[in-house]
Amino acid sequence: MIDYFDASAVAAMLLNERSSQGVVSVMNETDRDVVVSAFCIAEVSSAISRLLRMKSHSREQAERLLSLLDRWTDVVSELTEIESADFSRATELVRTFDLKLRAPDALHLAVVERLDARLITLDRNLATAARAVGVETHNPAEAEAPGEPKD
């Protein structure tokens, strides 16, 4: 069995956001393989880079966060690549208007479907869409503070 962590969950954990403890708890308590995609790593790296550009973090802080991300990826998680079929499925998902998905979230969902994994996300909209297509989903923020999950 697999737990797939999307960028919202990984970023919250690295940046010590309010929901980070819930993400860490899921990771520590699961008996499933922890998996992230190469796309997730790119998204989290982009978020860290944005913190530097917005001057809310120094270059040293950003480099430390990137180093933590790389170490976490190497030690704790397994990395899965994006396959061409994932892009095709993501396109189908964004064209299903009722799901209200943006392309990055649809790509995460496509990977989760292919892996037959449980999605770990803090993104309420992605979790709702995942459930709508039959994907097992867990939002650690919902367990911490019902009604206040991240969008």
PDB file of C-alpha atoms in Angstrom:
ATOM      1  CA  MET A   1       0.000   0.000   0.000  1.00  0.00           C
ATOM      2  CA  ILE A   2       1.128   3.526  -0.798  1.00  0.00           C
ATOM      3  CA  ASP A   3       0.605   6.982   0.699  1.00  0.00           C
ATOM      4  CA  TYR A   4       1.235   9.679  -1.911  1.00  0.00           C
ATOM      5  CA  PHE A   5       2.072  13.073  -0.394  1.00  0.00           C
ATOM      6  CA  ASP A   6       1.284  16.058  -2.602  1.00  0.00           C
ATOM      7  CA  ALA A   7       3.095  19.405  -2.580  1.00  0.00           C
ATOM      8  CA  SER A   8       0.715  21.000  -0.062  1.00  0.00           C
ATOM      9  CA  ALA A   9       1.545  18.334   2.509  1.00  0.00           C
ATOM     10  CA  VAL A  10       5.297  18.279   1.877  1.00  0.00           C
ATOM     11  CA  ALA A  11       5.600  22.078   1.866  1.00  0.00           C
ATOM     12  CA  ALA A  12       3.617  22.399   5.108  1.00  0.00           C
ATOM     13  CA  MET A  13       5.915  19.891   6.761  1.00  0.00           C
ATOM     14  CA  LEU A  14       9.122  21.577   5.579  1.00  0.00           C
ATOM     15  CA  LEU A  15       7.937  25.099   6.329  1.00  0.00           C
ATOM     16  CA  ASN A  16       6.560  24.133   9.736  1.00  0.00           C
ATOM     17  CA  GLU A  17       3.126  25.482   8.894  1.00  0.00           C
ATOM     18  CA  ARG A  18       0.128  25.092  11.193  1.00  0.00           C
ATOM     19  CA  SER A  19      -0.832  21.697   9.751  1.00  0.00           C
ATOM     20  CA  SER A  20       2.712  20.345   9.664  1.00  0.00           C
ATOM     21  CA  GLN A  21       2.321  18.220  12.790  1.00  0.00           C
ATOM     22  CA  GLY A  22      -0.660  16.436  11.257  1.00  0.00           C
ATOM     23  CA  VAL A  23       1.364  15.647   8.139  1.00  0.00           C
ATOM     24  CA  VAL A  24       4.287  14.388  10.221  1.00  0.00           C
ATOM     25  CA  SER A  25       1.925  12.251  12.316  1.00  0.00           C
ATOM     26  CA  VAL A  26       0.481  10.598   9.215  1.00  0.00           C
ATOM     27  CA  MET A  27       3.982   9.928   7.944  1.00  0.00           C
ATOM     28  CA  ASN A  28       5.187   8.493  11.249  1.00  0.00           C
ATOM     29  CA  GLU A  29       2.091   6.379  11.843  1.00  0.00           C
ATOM     30  CA  THR A  30       1.594   4.900   8.379  1.00  0.00           C
ATOM     31  CA  ASP A  31       2.675   1.389   7.569  1.00  0.00           C
ATOM     32  CA  ARG A  32       2.418   2.275   3.884  1.00  0.00           C
ATOM     33  CA  ASP A  33       5.210   3.306   1.537  1.00  0.00           C
ATOM     34  CA  VAL A  34       5.610   7.107   1.449  1.00  0.00           C
ATOM     35  CA  VAL A  35       5.779   8.281  -2.169  1.00  0.00           C
ATOM     36  CA  VAL A  36       6.151  11.669  -3.834  1.00  0.00           C
ATOM     37  CA  SER A  37       6.456  12.519  -7.493  1.00  0.00           C
ATOM     38  CA  ALA A  38       9.278  14.362  -9.182  1.00  0.00           C
ATOM     39  CA  PHE A  39       6.629  16.997  -9.951  1.00  0.00           C
ATOM     40  CA  CYS A  40       5.899  17.391  -6.233  1.00  0.00           C
ATOM     41  CA  ILE A  41       9.577  18.071  -5.582  1.00  0.00           C
ATOM     42  CA  ALA A  42       9.572  20.687  -8.341  1.00  0.00           C
ATOM     43  CA  GLU A  43       6.466  22.354  -6.870  1.00  0.00           C
ATOM     44  CA  VAL A  44       7.890  22.480  -3.354  1.00  0.00           C
ATOM     45  CA  SER A  45      11.206  23.761  -4.699  1.00  0.00           C
ATOM     46  CA  SER A  46       9.289  26.493  -6.519  1.00  0.00           C
ATOM     47  CA  ALA A  47       7.489  27.459  -3.298  1.00  0.00           C
ATOM     48  CA  ILE A  48      10.818  27.725  -1.490  1.00  0.00           C
ATOM     49  CA  SER A  49      12.264  29.810  -4.325  1.00  0.00           C
ATOM     50  CA  ARG A  50       9.241  32.099  -4.105  1.00  0.00           C
ATOM     51  CA  LEU A  51       9.925  32.675  -0.409  1.00  0.00           C
ATOM     52  CA  LEU A  52      13.380  33.921  -1.359  1.00  0.00           C
ATOM     53  CA  ARG A  53      12.030  36.143  -4.144  1.00  0.00           C
ATOM     54  CA  MET A  54       9.421  37.604  -1.794  1.00  0.00           C
ATOM     55  CA  LYS A  55      12.231  38.285   0.706  1.00  0.00           C
ATOM     56  CA  SER A  56      10.507  36.367   3.498  1.00  0.00           C
ATOM     57  CA  HIS A  57      13.479  33.961   3.633  1.00  0.00           C
ATOM     58  CA  SER A  58      17.174  34.542   3.128  1.00  0.00           C
ATOM     59  CA  ARG A  59      19.204  32.659   0.536  1.00  0.00           C
ATOM     60  CA  GLU A  60      20.715  30.598   3.361  1.00  0.00           C
ATOM     61  CA  GLN A  61      17.270  29.688   4.705  1.00  0.00           C
ATOM     62  CA  ALA A  62      16.049  28.748   1.231  1.00  0.00           C
ATOM     63  CA  GLU A  63      19.126  26.621   0.572  1.00  0.00           C
ATOM     64  CA  ARG A  64      18.678  24.908   3.962  1.00  0.00           C
ATOM     65  CA  LEU A  65      15.039  24.130   3.098  1.00  0.00           C
ATOM     66  CA  LEU A  66      16.031  22.719  -0.294  1.00  0.00           C
ATOM     67  CA  SER A  67      18.658  20.585   1.413  1.00  0.00           C
ATOM     68  CA  LEU A  68      16.033  19.303   3.898  1.00  0.00           C
ATOM     69  CA  LEU A  69      13.688  18.533   1.011  1.00  0.00           C
ATOM     70  CA  ASP A  70      16.392  16.563  -0.808  1.00  0.00           C
ATOM     71  CA  ARG A  71      17.377  14.680   2.345  1.00  0.00           C
ATOM     72  CA  TRP A  72      13.733  13.874   3.162  1.00  0.00           C
ATOM     73  CA  THR A  73      13.188  12.647  -0.399  1.00  0.00           C
ATOM     74  CA  ASP A  74      16.273  10.420  -0.207  1.00  0.00           C
ATOM     75  CA  VAL A  75      15.678   9.015   3.285  1.00  0.00           C
ATOM     76  CA  VAL A  76      11.949   8.974   3.998  1.00  0.00           C
ATOM     77  CA  SER A  77      10.132   8.797   0.692  1.00  0.00           C
ATOM     78  CA  GLU A  78      10.253   7.005  -2.597  1.00  0.00           C
ATOM     79  CA  LEU A  79      10.309   9.095  -5.757  1.00  0.00           C
ATOM     80  CA  THR A  80       8.034   8.284  -8.665  1.00  0.00           C
ATOM     81  CA  GLU A  81       8.376   9.822 -12.089  1.00  0.00           C
ATOM     82  CA  ILE A  82       5.558  11.353 -14.077  1.00  0.00           C
ATOM     83  CA  GLU A  83       4.556   9.196 -17.047  1.00  0.00           C
ATOM     84  CA  SER A  84       3.059  10.425 -20.304  1.00  0.00           C
ATOM     85  CA  ALA A  85      -0.221   8.688 -19.465  1.00  0.00           C
ATOM     86  CA  ASP A  86      -0.391  10.842 -16.314  1.00  0.00           C
ATOM     87  CA  PHE A  87      -0.567  13.976 -18.474  1.00  0.00           C
ATOM     88  CA  SER A  88      -3.353  12.477 -20.572  1.00  0.00           C
ATOM     89  CA  ARG A  89      -5.316  11.553 -17.463  1.00  0.00           C
ATOM     90  CA  ALA A  90      -4.698  15.002 -15.935  1.00  0.00           C
ATOM     91  CA  THR A  91      -6.133  16.571 -19.084  1.00  0.00           C
ATOM     92  CA  GLU A  92      -9.249  14.402 -18.728  1.00  0.00           C
ATOM     93  CA  LEU A  93      -9.565  15.431 -15.089  1.00  0.00           C
ATOM     94  CA  VAL A  94      -9.336  19.191 -15.758  1.00  0.00           C
ATOM     95  CA  ARG A  95     -11.884  18.777 -18.557  1.00  0.00           C
ATOM     96  CA  THR A  96     -14.284  17.270 -16.047  1.00  0.00           C
ATOM     97  CA  PHE A  97     -15.541  20.693 -15.045  1.00  0.00           C
ATOM     98  CA  ASP A  98     -17.376  19.591 -11.911  1.00  0.00           C
ATOM     99  CA  LEU A  99     -14.052  18.521 -10.363  1.00  0.00           C
ATOM    100  CA  LYS A 100     -12.812  22.147 -10.499  1.00  0.00           C
ATOM    101  CA  LEU A 101      -9.166  21.051 -10.759  1.00  0.00           C
ATOM    102  CA  ARG A 102      -6.159  23.070 -11.810  1.00  0.00           C
ATOM    103  CA  ALA A 103      -3.604  21.241 -13.943  1.00  0.00           C
ATOM    104  CA  PRO A 104      -1.012  20.713 -11.155  1.00  0.00           C
ATOM    105  CA  ASP A 105      -3.606  19.146  -8.863  1.00  0.00           C
ATOM    106  CA  ALA A 106      -4.974  17.031 -11.697  1.00  0.00           C
ATOM    107  CA  LEU A 107      -1.455  15.755 -12.371  1.00  0.00           C
ATOM    108  CA  HIS A 108      -1.044  14.719  -8.719  1.00  0.00           C
ATOM    109  CA  LEU A 109      -4.416  12.978  -8.864  1.00  0.00           C
ATOM    110  CA  ALA A 110      -3.493  11.155 -12.067  1.00  0.00           C
ATOM    111  CA  VAL A 111      -0.317   9.816 -10.443  1.00  0.00           C
ATOM    112  CA  VAL A 112      -2.243   8.734  -7.348  1.00  0.00           C
ATOM    113  CA  GLU A 113      -4.736   6.861  -9.510  1.00  0.00           C
ATOM    114  CA  ARG A 114      -1.969   5.119 -11.459  1.00  0.00           C
ATOM    115  CA  LEU A 115      -0.233   4.049  -8.258  1.00  0.00           C
ATOM    116  CA  ASP A 116      -3.527   3.027  -6.608  1.00  0.00           C
ATOM    117  CA  ALA A 117      -2.370   5.073  -3.629  1.00  0.00           C
ATOM    118  CA  ARG A 118      -4.012   7.024  -0.828  1.00  0.00           C
ATOM    119  CA  LEU A 119      -3.670  10.771  -1.378  1.00  0.00           C
ATOM    120  CA  ILE A 120      -2.303  12.794   1.542  1.00  0.00           C
ATOM    121  CA  THR A 121      -3.102  16.457   0.900  1.00  0.00           C
ATOM    122  CA  LEU A 122      -3.984  19.651   2.723  1.00  0.00           C
ATOM    123  CA  ASP A 123      -5.809  20.954  -0.339  1.00  0.00           C
ATOM    124  CA  ARG A 124      -9.553  20.698   0.274  1.00  0.00           C
ATOM    125  CA  ASN A 125     -10.484  21.084  -3.398  1.00  0.00           C
ATOM    126  CA  LEU A 126      -8.075  18.358  -4.478  1.00  0.00           C
ATOM    127  CA  ALA A 127      -9.317  16.051  -1.715  1.00  0.00           C
ATOM    128  CA  THR A 128     -12.923  16.601  -2.801  1.00  0.00           C
ATOM    129  CA  ALA A 129     -12.080  15.891  -6.446  1.00  0.00           C
ATOM    130  CA  ALA A 130     -10.091  12.798  -5.479  1.00  0.00           C
ATOM    131  CA  ARG A 131     -12.994  11.395  -3.503  1.00  0.00           C
ATOM    132  CA  ALA A 132     -15.329  12.141  -6.428  1.00  0.00           C
ATOM    133  CA  VAL A 133     -13.264   9.869  -8.691  1.00  0.00           C
ATOM    134  CA  GLY A 134     -12.967   7.148  -6.056  1.00  0.00           C
ATOM    135  CA  VAL A 135      -9.497   7.853  -4.675  1.00  0.00           C
ATOM    136  CA  GLU A 136      -8.881   7.245  -0.973  1.00  0.00           C
ATOM    137  CA  THR A 137      -7.860  10.567   0.548  1.00  0.00           C
ATOM    138  CA  HIS A 138      -6.688  11.872   3.898  1.00  0.00           C
ATOM    139  CA  ASN A 139      -6.385  15.538   4.826  1.00  0.00           C
ATOM    140  CA  PRO A 140      -4.461  15.865   8.114  1.00  0.00           C
ATOM    141  CA  ALA A 141      -5.817  19.408   8.559  1.00  0.00           C
ATOM    142  CA  GLU A 142      -9.383  18.113   8.686  1.00  0.00           C
ATOM    143  CA  ALA A 143      -8.430  15.869  11.587  1.00  0.00           C
ATOM    144  CA  GLU A 144      -6.813  18.815  13.420  1.00  0.00           C
ATOM    145  CA  ALA A 145      -9.415  21.509  12.852  1.00  0.00           C
ATOM    146  CA  PRO A 146     -12.604  20.431  11.099  1.00  0.00           C
ATOM    147  CA  GLY A 147     -13.873  23.072   8.729  1.00  0.00           C
ATOM    148  CA  GLU A 148     -10.522  24.846   8.346  1.00  0.00           C
ATOM    149  CA  PRO A 149      -8.546  22.792   5.783  1.00  0.00           C
ATOM    150  CA  LYS A 150      -6.272  24.563   3.351  1.00  0.00           C
ATOM    151  CA  ASP A 151      -7.565  25.519  -0.107  1.00  0.00           C
TER     152      ASP A 151
END
